[in-house]
Amino acid sequence: MPNQPFLQLATTRRSVRRYQQRPVPRQVLERCLEAARLAPSAMNAQPCSYILVDDPVLRDAVARFTFNAIVSFNRWTLSAPAFLVVLNRSSSLARVGATLQGRSWQQVDTGLAAAHFCLQAAEEGLGTCILGWFGEQRIKRLLRIRREYRVALLVTVGYSAEEPCVKERKLLSAILRYNREGE
Ligand SMILES: Cc1cc2nc3c(=O)[nH]c(=O)nc-3n(C[C@H](O)[C@H](O)[C@H](O)COP(=O)(O)O)c2cc1C
């Protein structure tokens, strides 16, 4: 993909579930957060804030709150050298969106910020994986997160110990229509 650096980046970014134990410099993580900070949001509400968890004891505890004996598919998080905890807070704007439009702008905004973070991480040579499955209340207690905040997402981040693989995606022809959806 010559001269298409963004498309190249979007192609190489993938979820990484096995990490080297090498720590990630905070300076590098802060550049990824700068990309998240610059993400768009509905009416520029900027509902997200972040906690970077790189302390080994806390990081291990966060990892243990992403799986249990029955739902074990996130056990791999124990190898992650750092977690980004993405918080958001309900605003009157978000409530307007939910009431009048029947959709959560806050969730959209959070997804965009997480995507910016992951893409900048890929640019920095880091692997990430967004996690939607975790014990929110336990993480809130552990990290002393105030009641009014939700833990929207976790993102693991570190240097990958995996081989690159091919992405499985629907073909563009299956998901794109011009002008009208139906006949
Ligand atoms: C909102 C969201 C929640 C996710 N939750 C998890 C999760 O709990 N555990 C996990 O291993 N992957 C999780 N993923 C990663 C997806 O499985 C992954 O993005 C998808 O399979 C596409 O693969 P790729 O990211 O390598 O392109 C999540 C992704 C998103 C966007």
GROMACS .gro file of C-alpha atoms and ligand atoms in nm:
model
  214
    1MET     CA    1   0.000   0.000   0.000
    2PRO     CA    2   0.240   0.272  -0.113
    3ASN     CA    3   0.159   0.626   0.007
    4GLN     CA    4  -0.136   0.507   0.215
    5PRO     CA    5   0.022   0.518   0.560
    6PHE     CA    6  -0.306   0.536   0.749
    7LEU     CA    7  -0.458   0.243   0.562
    8GLN     CA    8  -0.135   0.052   0.625
    9LEU     CA    9  -0.164   0.127   0.996
   10ALA     CA   10  -0.531   0.021   1.005
   11THR     CA   11  -0.431  -0.301   0.832
   12THR     CA   12  -0.150  -0.385   1.074
   13ARG     CA   13  -0.336  -0.292   1.396
   14ARG     CA   14  -0.480  -0.606   1.548
   15SER     CA   15  -0.572  -0.734   1.891
   16VAL     CA   16  -0.265  -0.869   2.069
   17ARG     CA   17  -0.319  -1.126   2.344
   18ARG     CA   18   0.039  -1.228   2.421
   19TYR     CA   19   0.296  -0.973   2.537
   20GLN     CA   20   0.668  -0.943   2.604
   21GLN     CA   21   0.745  -0.858   2.966
   22ARG     CA   22   0.934  -0.545   2.854
   23PRO     CA   23   0.771  -0.239   3.020
   24VAL     CA   24   0.633   0.036   2.802
   25PRO     CA   25   0.781   0.381   2.871
   26ARG     CA   26   0.517   0.618   3.010
   27GLN     CA   27   0.623   0.877   2.754
   28VAL     CA   28   0.515   0.640   2.475
   29LEU     CA   29   0.185   0.563   2.649
   30GLU     CA   30   0.123   0.935   2.690
   31ARG     CA   31   0.160   0.985   2.314
   32CYS     CA   32  -0.109   0.721   2.263
   33LEU     CA   33  -0.327   0.904   2.515
   34GLU     CA   34  -0.265   1.229   2.332
   35ALA     CA   35  -0.421   1.065   2.026
   36ALA     CA   36  -0.718   0.956   2.242
   37ARG     CA   37  -0.751   1.307   2.385
   38LEU     CA   38  -0.777   1.448   2.031
   39ALA     CA   39  -1.060   1.215   1.926
   40PRO     CA   40  -1.392   1.374   1.827
   41SER     CA   41  -1.694   1.356   2.057
   42ALA     CA   42  -2.060   1.452   2.029
   43MET     CA   43  -2.085   1.830   2.084
   44ASN     CA   44  -1.721   1.812   2.197
   45ALA     CA   45  -1.839   1.678   2.533
   46GLN     CA   46  -1.513   1.480   2.583
   47PRO     CA   47  -1.669   1.234   2.830
   48CYS     CA   48  -1.362   1.012   2.876
   49SER     CA   49  -1.085   1.013   3.132
   50TYR     CA   50  -0.815   0.755   3.181
   51ILE     CA   51  -0.615   0.560   3.436
   52LEU     CA   52  -0.293   0.395   3.320
   53VAL     CA   53  -0.221   0.091   3.535
   54ASP     CA   54   0.144  -0.015   3.511
   55ASP     CA   55   0.212  -0.099   3.877
   56PRO     CA   56   0.273  -0.479   3.877
   57VAL     CA   57   0.049  -0.553   4.177
   58LEU     CA   58  -0.245  -0.344   4.057
   59ARG     CA   59  -0.200  -0.464   3.699
   60ASP     CA   60  -0.218  -0.826   3.811
   61ALA     CA   61  -0.531  -0.750   4.015
   62VAL     CA   62  -0.698  -0.576   3.718
   63ALA     CA   63  -0.615  -0.875   3.496
   64ARG     CA   64  -0.778  -1.109   3.750
   65PHE     CA   65  -1.100  -0.907   3.731
   66THR     CA   66  -1.133  -0.975   3.357
   67PHE     CA   67  -1.197  -1.348   3.392
   68ASN     CA   68  -1.326  -1.606   3.637
   69ALA     CA   69  -1.362  -1.982   3.665
   70ILE     CA   70  -1.661  -1.987   3.428
   71VAL     CA   71  -1.575  -1.707   3.184
   72SER     CA   72  -1.205  -1.763   3.129
   73PHE     CA   73  -1.144  -1.625   2.780
   74ASN     CA   74  -0.958  -1.320   2.915
   75ARG     CA   75  -0.706  -1.521   3.121
   76TRP     CA   76  -0.438  -1.413   2.870
   77THR     CA   77  -0.451  -1.060   3.020
   78LEU     CA   78  -0.216  -1.179   3.295
   79SER     CA   79   0.071  -1.124   3.049
   80ALA     CA   80  -0.020  -0.761   2.973
   81PRO     CA   81   0.241  -0.513   3.102
   82ALA     CA   82  -0.010  -0.229   3.130
   83PHE     CA   83  -0.382  -0.155   3.120
   84LEU     CA   84  -0.558   0.158   3.009
   85VAL     CA   85  -0.879   0.201   3.205
   86VAL     CA   86  -1.121   0.415   3.007
   87LEU     CA   87  -1.369   0.599   3.227
   88ASN     CA   88  -1.666   0.804   3.131
   89ARG     CA   89  -1.918   1.003   3.316
   90SER     CA   90  -2.281   1.055   3.233
   91SER     CA   91  -2.351   1.416   3.134
   92SER     CA   92  -2.675   1.601   3.067
   93LEU     CA   93  -2.573   1.593   2.700
   94ALA     CA   94  -2.544   1.214   2.706
   95ARG     CA   95  -2.888   1.194   2.869
   96VAL     CA   96  -3.035   1.413   2.591
   97GLY     CA   97  -2.886   1.177   2.332
   98ALA     CA   98  -3.025   0.875   2.511
   99THR     CA   99  -3.371   1.027   2.556
  100LEU     CA  100  -3.427   1.199   2.221
  101GLN     CA  101  -3.223   0.981   1.989
  102GLY     CA  102  -3.234   0.648   2.166
  103ARG     CA  103  -2.859   0.610   2.138
  104SER     CA  104  -2.560   0.664   2.361
  105TRP     CA  105  -2.329   0.930   2.221
  106GLN     CA  106  -2.106   0.868   2.519
  107GLN     CA  107  -2.047   0.511   2.408
  108VAL     CA  108  -1.973   0.625   2.054
  109ASP     CA  109  -1.727   0.885   2.188
  110THR     CA  110  -1.559   0.624   2.405
  111GLY     CA  111  -1.515   0.387   2.114
  112LEU     CA  112  -1.359   0.660   1.903
  113ALA     CA  113  -1.114   0.755   2.180
  114ALA     CA  114  -1.017   0.390   2.229
  115ALA     CA  115  -0.963   0.349   1.855
  116HIS     CA  116  -0.738   0.656   1.845
  117PHE     CA  117  -0.539   0.512   2.137
  118CYS     CA  118  -0.499   0.172   1.971
  119LEU     CA  119  -0.400   0.316   1.634
  120GLN     CA  120  -0.134   0.544   1.785
  121ALA     CA  121  -0.011   0.244   1.986
  122ALA     CA  122   0.022   0.048   1.661
  123GLU     CA  123   0.215   0.343   1.515
  124GLU     CA  124   0.448   0.322   1.818
  125GLY     CA  125   0.508  -0.051   1.757
  126LEU     CA  126   0.282  -0.157   2.046
  127GLY     CA  127   0.008  -0.416   2.059
  128THR     CA  128  -0.329  -0.352   2.224
  129CYS     CA  129  -0.654  -0.534   2.289
  130ILE     CA  130  -0.979  -0.363   2.385
  131LEU     CA  131  -1.169  -0.549   2.657
  132GLY     CA  132  -1.542  -0.521   2.712
  133TRP     CA  133  -1.565  -0.809   2.958
  134PHE     CA  134  -1.457  -0.730   3.315
  135GLY     CA  135  -1.592  -0.689   3.667
  136GLU     CA  136  -1.663  -0.317   3.676
  137GLN     CA  137  -1.744  -0.282   4.047
  138ARG     CA  138  -1.434  -0.474   4.153
  139ILE     CA  139  -1.213  -0.258   3.932
  140LYS     CA  140  -1.379   0.057   4.068
  141ARG     CA  141  -1.306  -0.050   4.425
  142LEU     CA  142  -0.948  -0.153   4.345
  143LEU     CA  143  -0.860   0.173   4.169
  144ARG     CA  144  -1.068   0.398   4.397
  145ILE     CA  145  -1.284   0.523   4.114
  146ARG     CA  146  -1.562   0.757   4.222
  147ARG     CA  147  -1.927   0.647   4.200
  148GLU     CA  148  -2.023   0.885   3.919
  149TYR     CA  149  -1.777   0.727   3.675
  150ARG     CA  150  -1.835   0.417   3.465
  151VAL     CA  151  -1.550   0.194   3.358
  152ALA     CA  152  -1.636   0.190   2.988
  153LEU     CA  153  -1.350  -0.022   2.853
  154LEU     CA  154  -1.014  -0.167   2.942
  155VAL     CA  155  -0.730  -0.178   2.690
  156THR     CA  156  -0.423  -0.398   2.735
  157VAL     CA  157  -0.104  -0.250   2.596
  158GLY     CA  158   0.251  -0.375   2.551
  159TYR     CA  159   0.506  -0.507   2.306
  160SER     CA  160   0.363  -0.800   2.117
  161ALA     CA  161   0.497  -1.153   2.151
  162GLU     CA  162   0.272  -1.278   1.869
  163GLU     CA  163   0.332  -1.334   1.499
  164PRO     CA  164   0.130  -1.101   1.273
  165CYS     CA  165  -0.174  -1.272   1.121
  166VAL     CA  166  -0.426  -1.197   0.849
  167LYS     CA  167  -0.739  -1.009   0.952
  168GLU     CA  168  -1.076  -1.172   0.905
  169ARG     CA  169  -1.311  -0.911   0.773
  170LYS     CA  170  -1.624  -0.891   0.560
  171LEU     CA  171  -1.566  -0.782   0.203
  172LEU     CA  172  -1.639  -0.418   0.126
  173SER     CA  173  -1.891  -0.535  -0.135
  174ALA     CA  174  -2.090  -0.706   0.142
  175ILE     CA  175  -2.115  -0.397   0.364
  176LEU     CA  176  -2.124  -0.098   0.128
  177ARG     CA  177  -2.421   0.031  -0.071
  178TYR     CA  178  -2.435   0.358  -0.262
  179ASN     CA  179  -2.729   0.590  -0.205
  180ARG     CA  180  -2.990   0.337  -0.085
  181GLU     CA  181  -2.977   0.028   0.132
  182GLY     CA  182  -3.258  -0.162  -0.036
  183GLU     CA  183  -3.388  -0.213  -0.392
  184LIG     C1  184  -1.588  -0.315   2.246
  184LIG     C2  185  -1.491  -0.430   2.231
  184LIG     C3  186  -1.484  -0.527   2.331
  184LIG     C4  187  -1.391  -0.632   2.320
  184LIG     N1  188  -1.380  -0.721   2.424
  184LIG     C5  189  -1.286  -0.818   2.420
  184LIG     C6  190  -1.262  -0.904   2.531
  184LIG     O1  191  -1.326  -0.893   2.637
  184LIG     N2  192  -1.165  -0.999   2.518
  184LIG     C7  193  -1.090  -1.015   2.405
  184LIG     O2  194  -1.003  -1.102   2.403
  184LIG     N3  195  -1.109  -0.933   2.296
  184LIG     C8  196  -1.204  -0.835   2.301
  184LIG     N4  197  -1.219  -0.749   2.195
  184LIG     C9  198  -1.133  -0.763   2.076
  184LIG    C10  199  -1.212  -0.819   1.955
  184LIG     O3  200  -1.235  -0.956   1.975
  184LIG    C11  201  -1.130  -0.791   1.827
  184LIG     O4  202  -1.117  -0.652   1.808
  184LIG    C12  203  -1.195  -0.853   1.704
  184LIG     O5  204  -1.196  -0.995   1.711
  184LIG    C13  205  -1.124  -0.813   1.573
  184LIG     O6  206  -0.987  -0.853   1.576
  184LIG     P1  207  -0.868  -0.748   1.562
  184LIG     O7  208  -0.883  -0.645   1.672
  184LIG     O8  209  -0.742  -0.832   1.579
  184LIG     O9  210  -0.873  -0.684   1.427
  184LIG    C14  211  -1.309  -0.644   2.204
  184LIG    C15  212  -1.318  -0.546   2.105
  184LIG    C16  213  -1.405  -0.439   2.118
  184LIG    C17  214  -1.408  -0.332   2.009
   0.00000   0.00000   0.00000
